[in-house]
Amino acid sequence: MFLSPACISQHTLPRVLNLALRQTAQQNIISSFTRQLRPTRPSLSTLSPLRAATATATATVEMASVQIPTATGGSERVPFSQLKGRIAPQLLQNIEKMGLTHMSPVQEQVLQMSSLKNDCLVQAKTGTGKTIAFLLPALQNILTAPDLQRDFVALLVLAPTRELAQQIADECDKLTGRTLDCHIAVGGTAKESRLKKFLNGKPTVLVATPGRLIDYLSEEETRHKLSKLRCVVLDEADRMLDQGFAPSIKRILQQIPKKQVAGWQGMCFSATVPNEIQQFLPLVLNKNHTRISTIDPNETPTVDRIPQSAIPIESISDALPVLHSYLMTQKKANPQLKAVIFSGTARHAGLLYHVFGPTGGAAPKGLPCFQMHSRLSQPARTRTIEEFKTAEAGLMFASDVIGRGMDFPDIDLVIQMGFPPEKAQYVHRVGRTGRAGKSGEATMILTPQEMRFVRVNKDFPIRVTEPFNHPDLPRSVTKIAEALEKVPEQTKNQAYTAFLGFNVTIARQLGLQPPDVVNLANDFAYSMGYEEIPEVEQKTVSKMGLKGVAGLRIQGKGVSRAAPGPNNRTGGGRAQGGPGRMQRGKVVDPRAGGGQNNYGGGGGGGGPAADGSNGGGNRSQGGSNNSRGGGNRRGPRESTGANAEEPSRKRPRRGAQV
């Protein structure tokens, strides 16, 4: 049940909480809530064919190669000290300074190849120490080369994201003690100044994302700097292909010295080896390359061993209060909670950070807040990554920039606000927790439309919980309402526009038509405390394919209207409104139900009151006159007028924020 500050009083709160306690006792939610969110872990035999194949992916490469058996982790770990005489003392000393004493399985297998100059194809997951595994042999060969020219790049590393590229560069600096210059070329930074520094410097190592390196290679001086390569590394090759970098990688390999001529060492690291990767292997690896796999074919994938759940909510306006109440529950169970909350857009992630972070202050006490998304500058992203890595507890509000490849230690919980458009995104998001064999859990907060994800993806072990009816939920409603009042208007406007655009892209998956998308976005706006929906630029509306759809406020033109007539109806209202709570951005008296309607359609009858008595609200007529149906909190129909051509976009009073 949802309340606003305007509705909570000394008289109503005890009654509401008593009702919630009765409901909770009946559903056994409070005493077993955490247990309910932990689904039965499936055995390998229950895996879907698709994910079972992914878990044991060992695609055959049509090249002669030396196969090293898969490491299962059963043997005792080998200390780095055993590499004396094989690795330069300088590198081993810096390894010790980094606090590393023993090799991970992937490091052990790569560093114990017959020759550290061998080409290799390595299957390894993120978070297994693979960065050290490819940097150590490459740097060893560079440092011991008698004819090293420091004006030229000797080691080129390609990575799919700027965050991963920065991580690799940082590790390189630690290993070398900055005795070799390591440069980075990624998007989101000042290209001209970075390029100038690169061309005027002595970059022995270059770590780059494919897109930005293509920009660099347009300069003849850059191609000259790369004319004496000794090693090329493709890190997370499968992910680079997933992100559409295949054409860029091909262009890069065509513009740097050919392997057959220059003879540089090639290393390819990838969690999986799909057929698409094979087309690059002859350009990067020689025929007699070493193939290594540290992925146990019998290991249960993270997505199968992590308890997963979905919390259903009645409408988008319930999302933030439920998130707040859920986090409070988790914080009580685990005072050192460390969680990642994923959003579908960067703007929504930023909104959540403002609500829960320093601006709104809604986060549980003792949990610092962080944000990570594409709208942040590269320095801000780098700083946030380091801070969250070292934090013992905290909340990270993020978009998919950290959905894969970023290794944050000790993540207890992953929460997804809404569902990801692709199954792979879901898998990688869930994979942020339970890393290195540790425990963790994942949940989703889903509207009725979004619950379709669970129904369609039955191969994922997602348990649908009971609706979240914690007795502290009214307090969360109040807290979120107060926090939203403090969030800058621009932040909320941007979140609304991004929400609208995102739902346009996933409308088919949700089973929504354009008018439904607009209605959903407007409900989202009301949930942020708007009395009137925000304006959207005409060109933005056109790009979204929403031109002519009723319900949008076009900048400088007012609310867009639909032509009158029954054909404009988007559907009738529900037969009965939900129990007393928030309806269409208005706070509803806890004793009265409210009908819920679709614009242009008739509203439903009043729902039951929160205390069990009958709520008011008659059925209203919509459609031909485009009036807005739906019972209000007291009973009579709330319409915009007998012959109104559009629904009112204003709420009846100021006091109702959510």
PDB file of C-alpha atoms in Angstrom, residues 131-224:
ATOM      1  CA  THR A 131      45.402  -8.961 -17.533  1.00  0.00           C
ATOM      2  CA  ILE A 132      48.578  -9.969 -15.686  1.00  0.00           C
ATOM      3  CA  ALA A 133      48.614 -13.171 -17.749  1.00  0.00           C
ATOM      4  CA  PHE A 134      49.116 -11.320 -21.039  1.00  0.00           C
ATOM      5  CA  LEU A 135      51.026  -8.293 -19.749  1.00  0.00           C
ATOM      6  CA  LEU A 136      53.832 -10.229 -18.050  1.00  0.00           C
ATOM      7  CA  PRO A 137      55.050 -12.202 -21.094  1.00  0.00           C
ATOM      8  CA  ALA A 138      54.602  -9.207 -23.405  1.00  0.00           C
ATOM      9  CA  LEU A 139      56.532  -6.864 -21.104  1.00  0.00           C
ATOM     10  CA  GLN A 140      59.192  -9.507 -20.480  1.00  0.00           C
ATOM     11  CA  ASN A 141      59.845  -9.779 -24.212  1.00  0.00           C
ATOM     12  CA  ILE A 142      59.922  -5.999 -24.597  1.00  0.00           C
ATOM     13  CA  LEU A 143      62.288  -5.367 -21.679  1.00  0.00           C
ATOM     14  CA  THR A 144      64.736  -8.047 -22.808  1.00  0.00           C
ATOM     15  CA  ALA A 145      64.737  -7.000 -26.467  1.00  0.00           C
ATOM     16  CA  PRO A 146      68.239  -5.782 -27.426  1.00  0.00           C
ATOM     17  CA  ASP A 147      66.974  -3.423 -30.126  1.00  0.00           C
ATOM     18  CA  LEU A 148      63.974  -1.812 -28.407  1.00  0.00           C
ATOM     19  CA  GLN A 149      63.217   1.648 -29.804  1.00  0.00           C
ATOM     20  CA  ARG A 150      61.190   3.657 -27.307  1.00  0.00           C
ATOM     21  CA  ASP A 151      59.885   6.087 -29.884  1.00  0.00           C
ATOM     22  CA  PHE A 152      57.671   3.307 -31.251  1.00  0.00           C
ATOM     23  CA  VAL A 153      54.784   1.270 -29.841  1.00  0.00           C
ATOM     24  CA  ALA A 154      55.954  -2.242 -29.026  1.00  0.00           C
ATOM     25  CA  LEU A 155      52.771  -3.566 -27.362  1.00  0.00           C
ATOM     26  CA  LEU A 156      49.245  -2.864 -28.644  1.00  0.00           C
ATOM     27  CA  VAL A 157      46.271  -4.015 -26.550  1.00  0.00           C
ATOM     28  CA  LEU A 158      42.696  -3.746 -27.866  1.00  0.00           C
ATOM     29  CA  ALA A 159      39.858  -3.761 -25.313  1.00  0.00           C
ATOM     30  CA  PRO A 160      36.075  -3.330 -25.756  1.00  0.00           C
ATOM     31  CA  THR A 161      35.474  -0.517 -23.241  1.00  0.00           C
ATOM     32  CA  ARG A 162      37.296   2.509 -21.934  1.00  0.00           C
ATOM     33  CA  GLU A 163      36.956   1.243 -18.360  1.00  0.00           C
ATOM     34  CA  LEU A 164      38.667  -2.033 -19.190  1.00  0.00           C
ATOM     35  CA  ALA A 165      41.315  -0.191 -21.208  1.00  0.00           C
ATOM     36  CA  GLN A 166      42.024   2.045 -18.223  1.00  0.00           C
ATOM     37  CA  GLN A 167      42.283  -0.995 -15.948  1.00  0.00           C
ATOM     38  CA  ILE A 168      44.824  -2.590 -18.274  1.00  0.00           C
ATOM     39  CA  ALA A 169      46.856   0.619 -18.474  1.00  0.00           C
ATOM     40  CA  ASP A 170      46.873   0.925 -14.688  1.00  0.00           C
ATOM     41  CA  GLU A 171      48.093  -2.669 -14.301  1.00  0.00           C
ATOM     42  CA  CYS A 172      50.789  -2.024 -16.888  1.00  0.00           C
ATOM     43  CA  ASP A 173      52.057   1.016 -14.992  1.00  0.00           C
ATOM     44  CA  LYS A 174      52.204  -0.997 -11.770  1.00  0.00           C
ATOM     45  CA  LEU A 175      54.110  -3.846 -13.427  1.00  0.00           C
ATOM     46  CA  THR A 176      56.692  -1.605 -15.075  1.00  0.00           C
ATOM     47  CA  GLY A 177      56.957   0.954 -12.299  1.00  0.00           C
ATOM     48  CA  ARG A 178      56.402   3.474 -15.107  1.00  0.00           C
ATOM     49  CA  THR A 179      59.804   2.694 -16.621  1.00  0.00           C
ATOM     50  CA  LEU A 180      57.931   2.261 -19.906  1.00  0.00           C
ATOM     51  CA  ASP A 181      55.403   4.807 -21.160  1.00  0.00           C
ATOM     52  CA  CYS A 182      51.888   3.381 -21.400  1.00  0.00           C
ATOM     53  CA  HIS A 183      49.363   5.466 -23.343  1.00  0.00           C
ATOM     54  CA  ILE A 184      45.609   5.004 -23.612  1.00  0.00           C
ATOM     55  CA  ALA A 185      43.339   5.838 -26.556  1.00  0.00           C
ATOM     56  CA  VAL A 186      39.645   5.688 -25.699  1.00  0.00           C
ATOM     57  CA  GLY A 187      36.445   7.594 -26.378  1.00  0.00           C
ATOM     58  CA  GLY A 188      35.052  10.100 -23.910  1.00  0.00           C
ATOM     59  CA  THR A 189      38.373  11.923 -23.627  1.00  0.00           C
ATOM     60  CA  ALA A 190      39.879  14.941 -25.341  1.00  0.00           C
ATOM     61  CA  LYS A 191      41.026  13.321 -28.578  1.00  0.00           C
ATOM     62  CA  GLU A 192      43.257  16.120 -29.852  1.00  0.00           C
ATOM     63  CA  SER A 193      45.247  16.574 -26.650  1.00  0.00           C
ATOM     64  CA  ARG A 194      45.616  12.810 -26.146  1.00  0.00           C
ATOM     65  CA  LEU A 195      46.717  12.290 -29.727  1.00  0.00           C
ATOM     66  CA  LYS A 196      49.217  15.137 -29.505  1.00  0.00           C
ATOM     67  CA  LYS A 197      50.680  13.674 -26.319  1.00  0.00           C
ATOM     68  CA  PHE A 198      50.883  10.255 -27.984  1.00  0.00           C
ATOM     69  CA  LEU A 199      52.637  11.548 -31.100  1.00  0.00           C
ATOM     70  CA  ASN A 200      55.083  13.694 -29.141  1.00  0.00           C
ATOM     71  CA  GLY A 201      55.825  11.038 -26.525  1.00  0.00           C
ATOM     72  CA  LYS A 202      57.610   7.713 -26.391  1.00  0.00           C
ATOM     73  CA  PRO A 203      54.698   5.278 -26.051  1.00  0.00           C
ATOM     74  CA  THR A 204      56.067   1.753 -25.663  1.00  0.00           C
ATOM     75  CA  VAL A 205      52.583   0.449 -24.779  1.00  0.00           C
ATOM     76  CA  LEU A 206      49.256   1.560 -26.261  1.00  0.00           C
ATOM     77  CA  VAL A 207      45.939   0.344 -24.831  1.00  0.00           C
ATOM     78  CA  ALA A 208      42.984   1.331 -27.008  1.00  0.00           C
ATOM     79  CA  THR A 209      39.363   0.761 -27.835  1.00  0.00           C
ATOM     80  CA  PRO A 210      38.841  -0.114 -31.533  1.00  0.00           C
ATOM     81  CA  GLY A 211      36.822   2.978 -32.401  1.00  0.00           C
ATOM     82  CA  ARG A 212      39.294   5.493 -31.038  1.00  0.00           C
ATOM     83  CA  LEU A 213      42.290   3.652 -32.516  1.00  0.00           C
ATOM     84  CA  ILE A 214      40.653   3.906 -35.945  1.00  0.00           C
ATOM     85  CA  ASP A 215      40.562   7.683 -35.383  1.00  0.00           C
ATOM     86  CA  TYR A 216      44.244   7.674 -34.457  1.00  0.00           C
ATOM     87  CA  LEU A 217      45.203   5.601 -37.492  1.00  0.00           C
ATOM     88  CA  SER A 218      43.840   8.277 -39.813  1.00  0.00           C
ATOM     89  CA  GLU A 219      47.067  10.145 -38.974  1.00  0.00           C
ATOM     90  CA  GLU A 220      50.143   9.004 -40.881  1.00  0.00           C
ATOM     91  CA  GLU A 221      52.297   9.739 -37.816  1.00  0.00           C
ATOM     92  CA  THR A 222      50.249   7.235 -35.798  1.00  0.00           C
ATOM     93  CA  ARG A 223      50.776   4.509 -38.368  1.00  0.00           C
ATOM     94  CA  HIS A 224      54.501   5.274 -38.220  1.00  0.00           C
TER      95      HIS A 224
END
